[in-house]
mmCIF file of C-alpha atoms and ligand atoms in Angstrom:
data_model
loop_
_atom_site.group_PDB
_atom_site.id
_atom_site.type_symbol
_atom_site.label_atom_id
_atom_site.label_comp_id
_atom_site.label_asym_id
_atom_site.label_seq_id
_atom_site.Cartn_x
_atom_site.Cartn_y
_atom_site.Cartn_z
ATOM 1 C CA MET A 144 212.939 -101.200 -128.774
ATOM 2 C CA THR A 145 214.216 -102.192 -131.956
ATOM 3 C CA GLU A 146 210.933 -102.114 -134.019
ATOM 4 C CA ASP A 147 210.602 -98.699 -133.163
ATOM 5 C CA ILE A 148 209.727 -96.423 -136.483
ATOM 6 C CA SER A 149 213.405 -95.684 -136.702
ATOM 7 C CA THR A 150 214.280 -91.888 -136.832
ATOM 8 C CA ALA A 151 215.650 -92.178 -140.441
ATOM 9 C CA ASP A 152 212.281 -92.859 -141.420
ATOM 10 C CA PHE A 153 211.191 -89.475 -140.346
ATOM 11 C CA GLN A 154 213.664 -87.688 -142.060
ATOM 12 C CA SER A 155 212.344 -85.243 -144.668
ATOM 13 C CA GLU A 156 214.222 -84.946 -147.887
ATOM 14 C CA GLY A 157 217.298 -82.466 -147.483
ATOM 15 C CA ALA A 158 217.163 -81.963 -143.728
ATOM 16 C CA VAL A 159 220.561 -84.437 -142.893
ATOM 17 C CA PRO A 160 223.337 -85.428 -145.267
ATOM 18 C CA LYS A 161 222.514 -88.760 -147.228
ATOM 19 C CA GLY A 162 223.600 -92.113 -145.252
ATOM 20 C CA ALA A 163 223.818 -90.110 -141.874
ATOM 21 C CA ALA A 164 221.464 -91.213 -138.725
ATOM 22 C CA PRO A 165 221.679 -88.449 -136.627
ATOM 23 C CA LYS A 166 219.547 -88.440 -133.276
ATOM 24 C CA VAL A 167 216.508 -85.851 -133.490
ATOM 25 C CA VAL A 168 216.862 -83.188 -130.941
ATOM 26 C CA LEU A 169 213.580 -81.567 -130.201
ATOM 27 C CA SER A 170 213.226 -78.288 -127.991
ATOM 28 C CA GLY A 171 210.433 -75.987 -127.628
ATOM 29 C CA ILE A 172 210.228 -72.801 -126.200
ATOM 30 C CA ARG A 173 207.156 -70.660 -125.107
ATOM 31 C CA ALA A 174 206.858 -67.281 -126.815
ATOM 32 C CA THR A 175 205.918 -65.083 -123.723
ATOM 33 C CA GLY A 176 208.193 -62.655 -123.941
ATOM 34 C CA ARG A 177 212.105 -61.492 -125.251
ATOM 35 C CA LEU A 178 214.985 -63.874 -123.946
ATOM 36 C CA HIS A 179 217.077 -63.193 -121.204
ATOM 37 C CA LEU A 180 220.707 -63.783 -120.079
ATOM 38 C CA GLY A 181 219.748 -66.868 -117.987
ATOM 39 C CA ASN A 182 218.041 -68.188 -121.385
ATOM 40 C CA LEU A 183 221.388 -67.305 -123.473
ATOM 41 C CA LEU A 184 223.894 -69.173 -120.831
ATOM 42 C CA GLY A 185 221.447 -71.765 -120.163
ATOM 43 C CA PRO A 186 219.243 -73.475 -122.545
ATOM 44 C CA MET A 187 220.487 -71.581 -125.513
ATOM 45 C CA ARG A 188 224.050 -72.151 -125.639
ATOM 46 C CA HIS A 189 223.174 -75.866 -124.929
ATOM 47 C CA PHE A 190 221.090 -76.131 -127.988
ATOM 48 C CA VAL A 191 223.670 -73.993 -129.971
ATOM 49 C CA THR A 192 226.111 -77.104 -129.175
ATOM 50 C CA LEU A 193 223.947 -79.608 -129.885
ATOM 51 C CA SER A 194 222.872 -78.181 -133.141
ATOM 52 C CA ARG A 195 226.481 -77.828 -134.314
ATOM 53 C CA SER A 196 227.262 -81.630 -134.254
ATOM 54 C CA PRO A 197 226.886 -84.029 -137.037
ATOM 55 C CA GLU A 198 225.202 -86.635 -134.822
ATOM 56 C CA HIS A 199 222.239 -84.550 -134.200
ATOM 57 C CA LEU A 200 219.408 -83.089 -136.334
ATOM 58 C CA CYS A 201 217.845 -80.453 -134.157
ATOM 59 C CA TYR A 202 214.484 -78.923 -134.310
ATOM 60 C CA PHE A 203 213.658 -76.352 -132.781
ATOM 61 C CA PHE A 204 210.220 -74.684 -132.638
ATOM 62 C CA VAL A 205 208.538 -71.722 -130.726
ATOM 63 C CA ALA A 206 205.607 -72.919 -129.026
ATOM 64 C CA ASP A 207 202.940 -70.439 -129.642
ATOM 65 C CA LEU A 208 199.753 -72.384 -128.879
ATOM 66 C CA HIS A 209 201.400 -73.504 -125.555
ATOM 67 C CA SER A 210 201.748 -69.886 -125.257
ATOM 68 C CA LEU A 211 197.824 -69.172 -125.355
ATOM 69 C CA THR A 212 197.105 -70.803 -121.965
ATOM 70 C CA THR A 213 198.148 -67.421 -120.316
ATOM 71 C CA LEU A 214 196.038 -65.225 -122.969
ATOM 72 C CA PRO A 215 198.700 -62.762 -123.972
ATOM 73 C CA GLU A 216 197.513 -59.802 -125.819
ATOM 74 C CA PRO A 217 197.521 -61.186 -129.452
ATOM 75 C CA GLY A 218 199.674 -58.396 -130.921
ATOM 76 C CA LEU A 219 202.486 -59.249 -128.396
ATOM 77 C CA LEU A 220 202.424 -63.122 -128.956
ATOM 78 C CA ALA A 221 202.831 -61.988 -132.890
ATOM 79 C CA ARG A 222 205.636 -60.002 -131.872
ATOM 80 C CA TYR A 223 207.302 -62.270 -129.968
ATOM 81 C CA VAL A 224 207.478 -65.447 -132.175
ATOM 82 C CA PRO A 225 210.113 -63.641 -134.349
ATOM 83 C CA GLU A 226 211.910 -62.123 -131.652
ATOM 84 C CA ILE A 227 212.623 -65.343 -129.964
ATOM 85 C CA VAL A 228 213.661 -66.884 -133.875
ATOM 86 C CA LEU A 229 215.940 -63.889 -134.022
ATOM 87 C CA ASP A 230 217.357 -64.566 -130.615
ATOM 88 C CA TYR A 231 218.201 -68.319 -131.558
ATOM 89 C CA LEU A 232 219.467 -67.419 -134.753
ATOM 90 C CA ALA A 233 221.979 -64.704 -133.532
ATOM 91 C CA ALA A 234 222.855 -67.297 -130.808
ATOM 92 C CA GLY A 235 224.210 -69.390 -133.609
ATOM 93 C CA ILE A 236 221.703 -71.994 -134.343
ATOM 94 C CA ASP A 237 222.104 -72.494 -138.426
ATOM 95 C CA PRO A 238 218.757 -72.534 -140.351
ATOM 96 C CA ASN A 239 220.028 -74.568 -143.065
ATOM 97 C CA ASP A 240 221.515 -77.474 -140.818
ATOM 98 C CA ASN A 241 218.603 -77.389 -138.394
ATOM 99 C CA VAL A 242 214.867 -76.718 -138.627
ATOM 100 C CA ILE A 243 213.331 -73.616 -137.133
ATOM 101 C CA TYR A 244 209.365 -73.629 -136.803
ATOM 102 C CA ALA A 245 206.477 -72.345 -135.254
ATOM 103 C CA GLN A 246 204.414 -74.882 -133.490
ATOM 104 C CA SER A 247 201.043 -73.379 -134.757
ATOM 105 C CA SER A 248 202.157 -73.564 -138.814
ATOM 106 C CA VAL A 249 201.851 -77.529 -138.396
ATOM 107 C CA GLY A 250 198.307 -78.394 -137.609
ATOM 108 C CA GLU A 251 198.360 -81.983 -137.636
ATOM 109 C CA THR A 252 200.621 -81.595 -134.189
ATOM 110 C CA CYS A 253 196.995 -80.940 -132.933
ATOM 111 C CA GLU A 254 195.402 -83.607 -134.437
ATOM 112 C CA LEU A 255 197.833 -86.099 -133.233
ATOM 113 C CA ALA A 256 197.330 -84.264 -129.419
ATOM 114 C CA VAL A 257 193.581 -85.497 -129.803
ATOM 115 C CA LEU A 258 194.673 -88.812 -130.913
ATOM 116 C CA LEU A 259 196.915 -89.096 -127.907
ATOM 117 C CA SER A 260 194.587 -87.573 -125.320
ATOM 118 C CA ASN A 261 192.745 -90.807 -125.419
ATOM 119 C CA LEU A 262 195.655 -92.868 -124.188
ATOM 120 C CA MET A 263 196.714 -89.736 -121.223
ATOM 121 C CA ILE A 264 195.363 -90.603 -117.710
ATOM 122 C CA LEU A 265 193.330 -87.923 -116.370
ATOM 123 C CA SER A 266 194.846 -88.302 -112.996
ATOM 124 C CA HIS A 267 198.370 -87.442 -114.283
ATOM 125 C CA LEU A 268 197.146 -84.465 -115.563
ATOM 126 C CA GLN A 269 195.634 -83.566 -112.195
ATOM 127 C CA ARG A 270 198.739 -84.357 -110.752
ATOM 128 C CA CYS A 271 201.036 -82.408 -113.169
ATOM 129 C CA ALA A 272 202.936 -79.916 -110.997
ATOM 130 C CA THR A 273 203.323 -76.698 -113.533
ATOM 131 C CA PHE A 274 199.267 -77.310 -113.787
ATOM 132 C CA LYS A 275 198.772 -76.594 -110.146
ATOM 133 C CA GLU A 276 201.623 -74.396 -110.315
ATOM 134 C CA LYS A 277 199.554 -72.001 -113.249
ATOM 135 C CA ALA A 278 196.363 -72.676 -111.595
ATOM 136 C CA ARG A 279 197.298 -71.000 -108.206
ATOM 137 C CA GLN A 280 199.425 -68.045 -110.451
ATOM 138 C CA GLN A 281 196.050 -67.717 -112.347
ATOM 139 C CA PRO A 282 193.129 -68.338 -110.326
ATOM 140 C CA HIS A 283 190.872 -66.174 -112.144
ATOM 141 C CA ASN A 284 191.855 -68.510 -115.411
ATOM 142 C CA VAL A 285 192.493 -71.852 -114.576
ATOM 143 C CA ASN A 286 191.260 -73.028 -118.660
ATOM 144 C CA ALA A 287 191.570 -76.480 -120.146
ATOM 145 C CA GLY A 288 194.324 -75.478 -122.104
ATOM 146 C CA LEU A 289 196.335 -75.364 -119.062
ATOM 147 C CA PHE A 290 195.271 -78.929 -117.930
ATOM 148 C CA TYR A 291 195.758 -80.124 -121.717
ATOM 149 C CA TYR A 292 199.348 -78.599 -121.681
ATOM 150 C CA PRO A 293 200.892 -82.065 -121.477
ATOM 151 C CA VAL A 294 199.078 -83.690 -123.976
ATOM 152 C CA LEU A 295 200.146 -80.912 -126.575
ATOM 153 C CA MET A 296 203.689 -80.988 -125.253
ATOM 154 C CA ALA A 297 203.424 -84.914 -125.950
ATOM 155 C CA ALA A 298 202.699 -84.516 -129.667
ATOM 156 C CA ASP A 299 204.902 -81.761 -130.150
ATOM 157 C CA ILE A 300 207.707 -84.598 -129.186
ATOM 158 C CA LEU A 301 206.354 -87.674 -130.200
ATOM 159 C CA GLY A 302 205.298 -85.830 -133.832
ATOM 160 C CA PRO A 303 208.445 -85.161 -134.991
ATOM 161 C CA GLY A 304 209.686 -88.675 -133.653
ATOM 162 C CA ALA A 305 212.099 -86.881 -131.127
ATOM 163 C CA ASP A 306 214.788 -89.098 -129.572
ATOM 164 C CA LEU A 307 216.307 -86.590 -127.271
ATOM 165 C CA VAL A 308 214.262 -83.782 -125.456
ATOM 166 C CA PRO A 309 217.040 -81.821 -123.821
ATOM 167 C CA VAL A 310 214.757 -79.802 -120.920
ATOM 168 C CA GLY A 311 215.150 -78.031 -117.609
ATOM 169 C CA GLU A 312 214.413 -78.958 -114.523
ATOM 170 C CA ASP A 313 210.540 -77.622 -114.643
ATOM 171 C CA GLN A 314 210.155 -79.504 -117.642
ATOM 172 C CA LEU A 315 210.859 -83.225 -116.841
ATOM 173 C CA GLN A 316 207.635 -84.080 -115.698
ATOM 174 C CA HIS A 317 206.242 -83.392 -118.800
ATOM 175 C CA VAL A 318 208.392 -85.202 -120.758
ATOM 176 C CA GLU A 319 208.152 -87.952 -118.587
ATOM 177 C CA MET A 320 204.460 -87.958 -119.404
ATOM 178 C CA ALA A 321 205.163 -87.934 -123.074
ATOM 179 C CA ARG A 322 207.261 -90.709 -122.712
ATOM 180 C CA ASP A 323 204.359 -92.829 -120.769
ATOM 181 C CA LEU A 324 202.436 -91.662 -123.086
ATOM 182 C CA ALA A 325 204.378 -93.257 -126.066
ATOM 183 C CA ARG A 326 204.760 -96.296 -123.989
ATOM 184 C CA ARG A 327 201.144 -96.818 -123.610
ATOM 185 C CA TYR A 328 200.416 -96.084 -127.514
ATOM 186 C CA ASN A 329 203.044 -98.780 -128.198
ATOM 187 C CA ALA A 330 201.684 -101.048 -126.291
ATOM 188 C CA GLN A 331 198.105 -100.721 -127.163
ATOM 189 C CA TYR A 332 198.523 -99.924 -130.775
ATOM 190 C CA GLY A 333 202.338 -100.260 -131.529
ATOM 191 C CA THR A 334 201.951 -103.891 -132.991
ATOM 192 C CA ALA A 335 201.693 -103.242 -136.770
ATOM 193 C CA ALA A 336 204.601 -102.549 -138.714
ATOM 194 C CA GLY A 337 205.683 -98.918 -138.599
ATOM 195 C CA ALA A 338 203.062 -98.097 -136.334
ATOM 196 C CA ARG A 339 205.174 -97.442 -133.199
ATOM 197 C CA LEU A 340 205.882 -93.939 -131.739
ATOM 198 C CA VAL A 341 209.716 -93.366 -130.755
ATOM 199 C CA VAL A 342 210.066 -93.166 -126.855
ATOM 200 C CA PRO A 343 212.249 -89.892 -126.465
ATOM 201 C CA GLU A 344 214.908 -89.824 -123.851
ATOM 202 C CA THR A 345 215.539 -86.337 -121.986
ATOM 203 C CA LEU A 346 218.670 -84.857 -122.019
ATOM 204 C CA GLU A 347 219.010 -83.341 -118.822
ATOM 205 C CA ARG A 348 220.862 -80.054 -119.391
ATOM 206 C CA ALA A 349 224.275 -79.780 -117.836
ATOM 207 C CA ALA A 350 223.024 -78.257 -114.240
ATOM 208 C CA VAL A 351 223.050 -74.483 -115.394
ATOM 209 C CA ARG A 352 221.001 -72.287 -112.895
ATOM 210 C CA ILE A 353 221.849 -68.577 -113.781
ATOM 211 C CA PRO A 354 220.935 -66.694 -110.812
ATOM 212 C CA GLY A 355 218.984 -63.391 -110.460
ATOM 213 C CA LEU A 356 220.293 -59.961 -109.648
ATOM 214 C CA ASP A 357 218.065 -59.488 -106.551
ATOM 215 C CA GLY A 358 219.767 -62.807 -104.855
ATOM 216 C CA GLY A 359 217.287 -64.984 -105.978
ATOM 217 C CA SER A 360 218.430 -68.399 -107.135
ATOM 218 C CA LYS A 361 217.105 -68.123 -110.556
ATOM 219 C CA MET A 362 217.332 -65.484 -113.123
ATOM 220 C CA GLY A 363 213.364 -65.214 -114.613
ATOM 221 C CA LYS A 364 211.659 -62.901 -116.523
ATOM 222 C CA SER A 365 208.346 -62.968 -113.953
ATOM 223 C CA ASP A 366 210.768 -62.125 -111.365
ATOM 224 C CA GLY A 367 211.965 -59.023 -112.766
ATOM 225 C CA ASN A 368 215.567 -59.891 -111.986
ATOM 226 C CA THR A 369 217.081 -60.302 -115.562
ATOM 227 C CA LEU A 370 219.732 -58.921 -117.562
ATOM 228 C CA ASN A 371 218.403 -58.825 -121.095
ATOM 229 C CA LEU A 372 219.831 -59.755 -124.396
ATOM 230 C CA ASN A 373 218.988 -56.402 -125.664
ATOM 231 C CA ASP A 374 220.339 -54.487 -122.488
ATOM 232 C CA ASP A 375 222.943 -51.872 -123.520
ATOM 233 C CA SER A 376 226.214 -51.331 -121.648
ATOM 234 C CA GLU A 377 224.008 -48.514 -119.463
ATOM 235 C CA VAL A 378 221.171 -50.306 -119.011
ATOM 236 C CA ALA A 379 223.243 -53.255 -118.000
ATOM 237 C CA TRP A 380 225.744 -51.440 -115.557
ATOM 238 C CA GLU A 381 222.613 -49.845 -113.910
ATOM 239 C CA LYS A 382 220.936 -53.213 -113.236
ATOM 240 C CA LEU A 383 224.575 -54.659 -112.087
ATOM 241 C CA ARG A 384 225.318 -51.683 -109.792
ATOM 242 C CA VAL A 385 222.388 -52.028 -107.606
ATOM 243 C CA ALA A 386 222.498 -56.201 -107.704
ATOM 244 C CA VAL A 387 222.380 -57.939 -104.450
ATOM 245 C CA THR A 388 225.801 -59.111 -103.528
ATOM 246 C CA ASP A 389 226.854 -61.220 -100.224
ATOM 247 C CA THR A 390 224.392 -59.588 -97.811
ATOM 248 C CA ASN A 391 226.816 -60.171 -95.066
ATOM 249 C CA ARG A 392 229.764 -57.896 -96.663
ATOM 250 C CA LYS A 393 228.290 -54.172 -95.723
ATOM 251 C CA ARG A 394 231.246 -52.125 -95.830
ATOM 252 C CA ARG A 395 234.293 -52.176 -98.587
ATOM 253 C CA LYS A 396 236.629 -53.597 -95.558
ATOM 254 C CA ASP A 397 234.491 -56.469 -94.756
ATOM 255 C CA PRO A 398 235.955 -59.267 -96.277
ATOM 256 C CA GLY A 399 233.225 -61.011 -98.302
ATOM 257 C CA ASP A 400 231.724 -64.691 -99.581
ATOM 258 C CA PRO A 401 231.959 -65.446 -102.965
ATOM 259 C CA THR A 402 229.924 -68.349 -102.593
ATOM 260 C CA LYS A 403 227.160 -66.898 -101.321
ATOM 261 C CA CYS A 404 227.097 -63.887 -104.064
ATOM 262 C CA ASN A 405 225.269 -64.132 -107.194
ATOM 263 C CA ILE A 406 227.808 -62.156 -109.035
ATOM 264 C CA PHE A 407 230.379 -64.253 -108.353
ATOM 265 C CA THR A 408 228.317 -67.001 -109.747
ATOM 266 C CA LEU A 409 227.592 -64.618 -113.082
ATOM 267 C CA HIS A 410 231.785 -64.682 -113.068
ATOM 268 C CA THR A 411 231.785 -68.239 -113.368
ATOM 269 C CA TYR A 412 229.971 -68.114 -116.610
ATOM 270 C CA LEU A 413 231.162 -64.896 -118.069
ATOM 271 C CA SER A 414 234.714 -64.359 -116.825
ATOM 272 C CA SER A 415 237.990 -66.000 -117.600
ATOM 273 C CA ASP A 416 239.541 -68.718 -115.075
ATOM 274 C CA ASP A 417 241.918 -66.246 -113.703
ATOM 275 C CA GLU A 418 239.516 -63.550 -113.405
ATOM 276 C CA VAL A 419 237.155 -65.479 -111.416
ATOM 277 C CA ARG A 420 240.415 -67.011 -109.254
ATOM 278 C CA GLU A 421 241.547 -63.340 -108.638
ATOM 279 C CA VAL A 422 237.756 -61.887 -107.920
ATOM 280 C CA ALA A 423 237.342 -64.970 -105.087
ATOM 281 C CA GLN A 424 240.509 -64.307 -103.488
ATOM 282 C CA GLY A 425 239.980 -60.308 -103.814
ATOM 283 C CA CYS A 426 236.467 -60.738 -102.135
ATOM 284 C CA ARG A 427 237.575 -63.023 -99.490
ATOM 285 C CA SER A 428 240.548 -60.903 -98.367
ATOM 286 C CA ALA A 429 238.527 -57.639 -98.858
ATOM 287 C CA ALA A 430 241.265 -56.580 -101.733
ATOM 288 C CA ILE A 431 238.543 -55.231 -104.098
ATOM 289 C CA GLY A 432 234.874 -54.163 -103.401
ATOM 290 C CA CYS A 433 232.003 -54.984 -104.934
ATOM 291 C CA PHE A 434 232.170 -52.227 -107.149
ATOM 292 C CA ASP A 435 235.272 -53.578 -108.815
ATOM 293 C CA CYS A 436 234.280 -56.889 -108.737
ATOM 294 C CA LYS A 437 231.188 -55.818 -110.724
ATOM 295 C CA LYS A 438 233.099 -53.622 -113.030
ATOM 296 C CA VAL A 439 234.752 -56.625 -114.104
ATOM 297 C CA LEU A 440 231.723 -58.652 -114.804
ATOM 298 C CA HIS A 441 230.026 -55.739 -116.786
ATOM 299 C CA ALA A 442 232.933 -55.752 -119.372
ATOM 300 C CA ASN A 443 232.845 -59.472 -119.863
ATOM 301 C CA LEU A 444 229.172 -59.355 -120.009
ATOM 302 C CA MET A 445 229.306 -56.633 -122.798
ATOM 303 C CA ALA A 446 231.884 -58.660 -124.743
ATOM 304 C CA GLU A 447 229.220 -61.573 -124.660
ATOM 305 C CA LEU A 448 226.128 -59.511 -125.425
ATOM 306 C CA THR A 449 227.690 -56.687 -127.814
ATOM 307 C CA PRO A 450 228.609 -59.096 -130.592
ATOM 308 C CA PHE A 451 225.069 -61.504 -129.990
ATOM 309 C CA GLN A 452 223.587 -57.629 -130.379
ATOM 310 C CA GLU A 453 225.178 -56.931 -133.645
ATOM 311 C CA ARG A 454 224.480 -60.364 -135.213
ATOM 312 C CA ARG A 455 221.085 -59.856 -134.033
ATOM 313 C CA ALA A 456 220.792 -56.536 -135.701
ATOM 314 C CA GLU A 457 222.230 -57.764 -138.779
ATOM 315 C CA LEU A 458 219.687 -60.626 -138.928
ATOM 316 C CA ALA A 459 216.968 -58.140 -138.227
ATOM 317 C CA SER A 460 217.784 -55.977 -140.926
ATOM 318 C CA GLN A 461 217.246 -58.629 -143.460
ATOM 319 C CA GLU A 462 213.740 -58.468 -144.513
ATOM 320 C CA SER A 463 211.620 -61.850 -144.226
ATOM 321 C CA LEU A 464 214.739 -63.688 -143.073
ATOM 322 C CA VAL A 465 212.344 -64.899 -140.037
ATOM 323 C CA SER A 466 209.346 -65.753 -142.062
ATOM 324 C CA ASP A 467 211.979 -67.314 -144.810
ATOM 325 C CA VAL A 468 213.597 -69.336 -142.084
ATOM 326 C CA LEU A 469 209.802 -70.820 -140.312
ATOM 327 C CA CYS A 470 208.216 -70.918 -143.833
ATOM 328 C CA ASP A 471 211.381 -73.243 -144.703
ATOM 329 C CA GLY A 472 211.260 -75.102 -141.099
ATOM 330 C CA ALA A 473 207.279 -75.983 -141.482
ATOM 331 C CA ARG A 474 207.864 -77.053 -144.980
ATOM 332 C CA ARG A 475 210.167 -79.470 -143.846
ATOM 333 C CA VAL A 476 208.805 -80.776 -140.749
ATOM 334 C CA ARG A 477 205.383 -81.015 -141.565
ATOM 335 C CA PRO A 478 205.778 -84.265 -143.579
ATOM 336 C CA VAL A 479 207.244 -86.112 -140.778
ATOM 337 C CA ILE A 480 204.635 -85.063 -138.111
ATOM 338 C CA ALA A 481 201.730 -85.592 -140.877
ATOM 339 C CA ASP A 482 203.466 -89.085 -141.424
ATOM 340 C CA SER A 483 203.284 -89.931 -137.873
ATOM 341 C CA THR A 484 199.864 -88.691 -137.194
ATOM 342 C CA ALA A 485 198.767 -90.561 -140.247
ATOM 343 C CA ARG A 486 200.474 -94.031 -138.820
ATOM 344 C CA VAL A 487 198.977 -93.351 -135.327
ATOM 345 C CA ARG A 488 195.551 -92.631 -136.968
ATOM 346 C CA ALA A 489 195.672 -95.833 -139.149
ATOM 347 C CA ALA A 490 196.896 -97.682 -136.104
ATOM 348 C CA MET A 491 193.712 -96.642 -134.109
ATOM 349 C CA GLY A 492 191.103 -97.411 -136.523
ATOM 350 C CA ILE A 493 190.470 -93.793 -138.498
ATOM 351 C CA GLU A 494 192.556 -95.517 -141.734
ATOM 352 C CA SER A 495 189.016 -95.283 -143.811
ATOM 353 C CA ARG A 496 188.913 -91.488 -143.421
ATOM 354 C CA LEU A 497 192.209 -91.220 -145.145
ATOM 355 C CA SER A 498 190.351 -91.651 -148.710
ATOM 356 C CA CYS A 499 188.469 -88.815 -148.340
ATOM 357 C CA ARG A 500 190.426 -86.238 -146.514
ATOM 358 C CA THR A 501 190.888 -83.244 -148.375
ATOM 359 C CA LYS A 502 194.700 -81.876 -148.574
HETATM 360 N N1 LIG B 631 206.803 -76.564 -122.020
HETATM 361 C C1 LIG B 631 208.017 -76.105 -122.383
HETATM 362 C C2 LIG B 631 208.720 -74.706 -121.848
HETATM 363 O O1 LIG B 631 207.299 -74.235 -120.972
HETATM 364 C C3 LIG B 631 207.711 -75.419 -123.986
HETATM 365 C C4 LIG B 631 207.488 -76.779 -124.707
HETATM 366 C C5 LIG B 631 206.574 -76.770 -125.333
HETATM 367 C C6 LIG B 631 208.142 -77.644 -124.970
HETATM 368 N N2 LIG B 631 206.553 -78.319 -126.053
HETATM 369 C C7 LIG B 631 207.771 -78.533 -125.960
HETATM 370 C C8 LIG B 631 209.865 -78.129 -124.914
HETATM 371 C C9 LIG B 631 208.533 -79.677 -126.507
HETATM 372 C C10 LIG B 631 210.276 -79.623 -125.429
HETATM 373 C C11 LIG B 631 209.681 -80.244 -126.012
HETATM 374 O O2 LIG B 631 209.459 -74.393 -121.428
HETATM 375 FE FE1 LIG B 632 230.264 -60.480 -104.752
HETATM 376 FE FE2 LIG B 632 232.326 -59.740 -105.932
HETATM 377 FE FE3 LIG B 632 231.096 -58.155 -103.792
HETATM 378 FE FE4 LIG B 632 232.361 -60.558 -103.851
HETATM 379 S S1 LIG B 632 233.389 -58.589 -104.533
HETATM 380 S S2 LIG B 632 230.558 -59.888 -102.393
HETATM 381 S S3 LIG B 632 232.003 -61.695 -105.519
HETATM 382 S S4 LIG B 632 230.220 -58.737 -105.899
#
């Protein structure tokens, strides 16, 4: 679609080196708690890599409005937003080359969501797997925000004109809904010059699934099976010590099967190739016990976490760093989102209101 508004049209001053036309990559994360090792080894690492490539301009935001669907305690929500920003900064996202902001700081996103909601098909919202799952999880609170979630998410994506949206499997349907919405909007209103929305592509993360310490297939906050980014050496060891291994390996002298053991999978993310080979052989031949195996993993885990924790503590000690980063990010992204919103508003026929819009 050559007439799509080019991403270059959307770039605010100072966001990208002049002359380059990088792809806009957008990623959001809900503020529902501190991040864990699964986040670090999966989405965060991937996003940090993208953020370092000159071919990409990365927008990263904390979806605090989306977090409200579960009605978190207000004080907690306010605390989680800066915590997540610190985690991402410590993981290596440079706030000068990338744009980091809070979803709620750009009110135009909500306006865009209202405009676009008229093109969202009700039955698609009803069929949304995450909505159904949430409705099951919190039957006492099946609110309209949960139902509207994909509309707001579409506005998050379409407002900054994202070309690429890196997501995990659980978010694919949401991004597909955003694509669908953009196409429907373009078909109906995109005939005027500059009125079209960029139809984003999903960037499926390399199949990274960090398993849980309880033997479950996914490390997840709600499953209570995580290693946390702020775990110190003792806490991490205590968790690893009791973590589930190959359940058929009952005694030290029994050979084990690394392919049936989450500890082994964690080795593949944290240990060197040689160590991974040695652990696999040692396990199969019962040359090593699970205790030794976990000790090696623990050392490699701390080699990853300790520098992260040090960087994070250093960043956290810089007073007003997070608020400066968030304000700067909002200042840079807001004109981009406001511009898309104004174009959509005009294309849909609300143009006349512009003349008496108060700033
Ligand atoms: N729904 C995403 C999640 O729960 C968070 C999110 C909100 C998001 N808006 C987004 C992700 C836009 C990517 C793009 O993980
Ligand atoms: Fe798992 Fe390691 Fe024990 Fe083998 S030796 S079962 S890989 S913890």
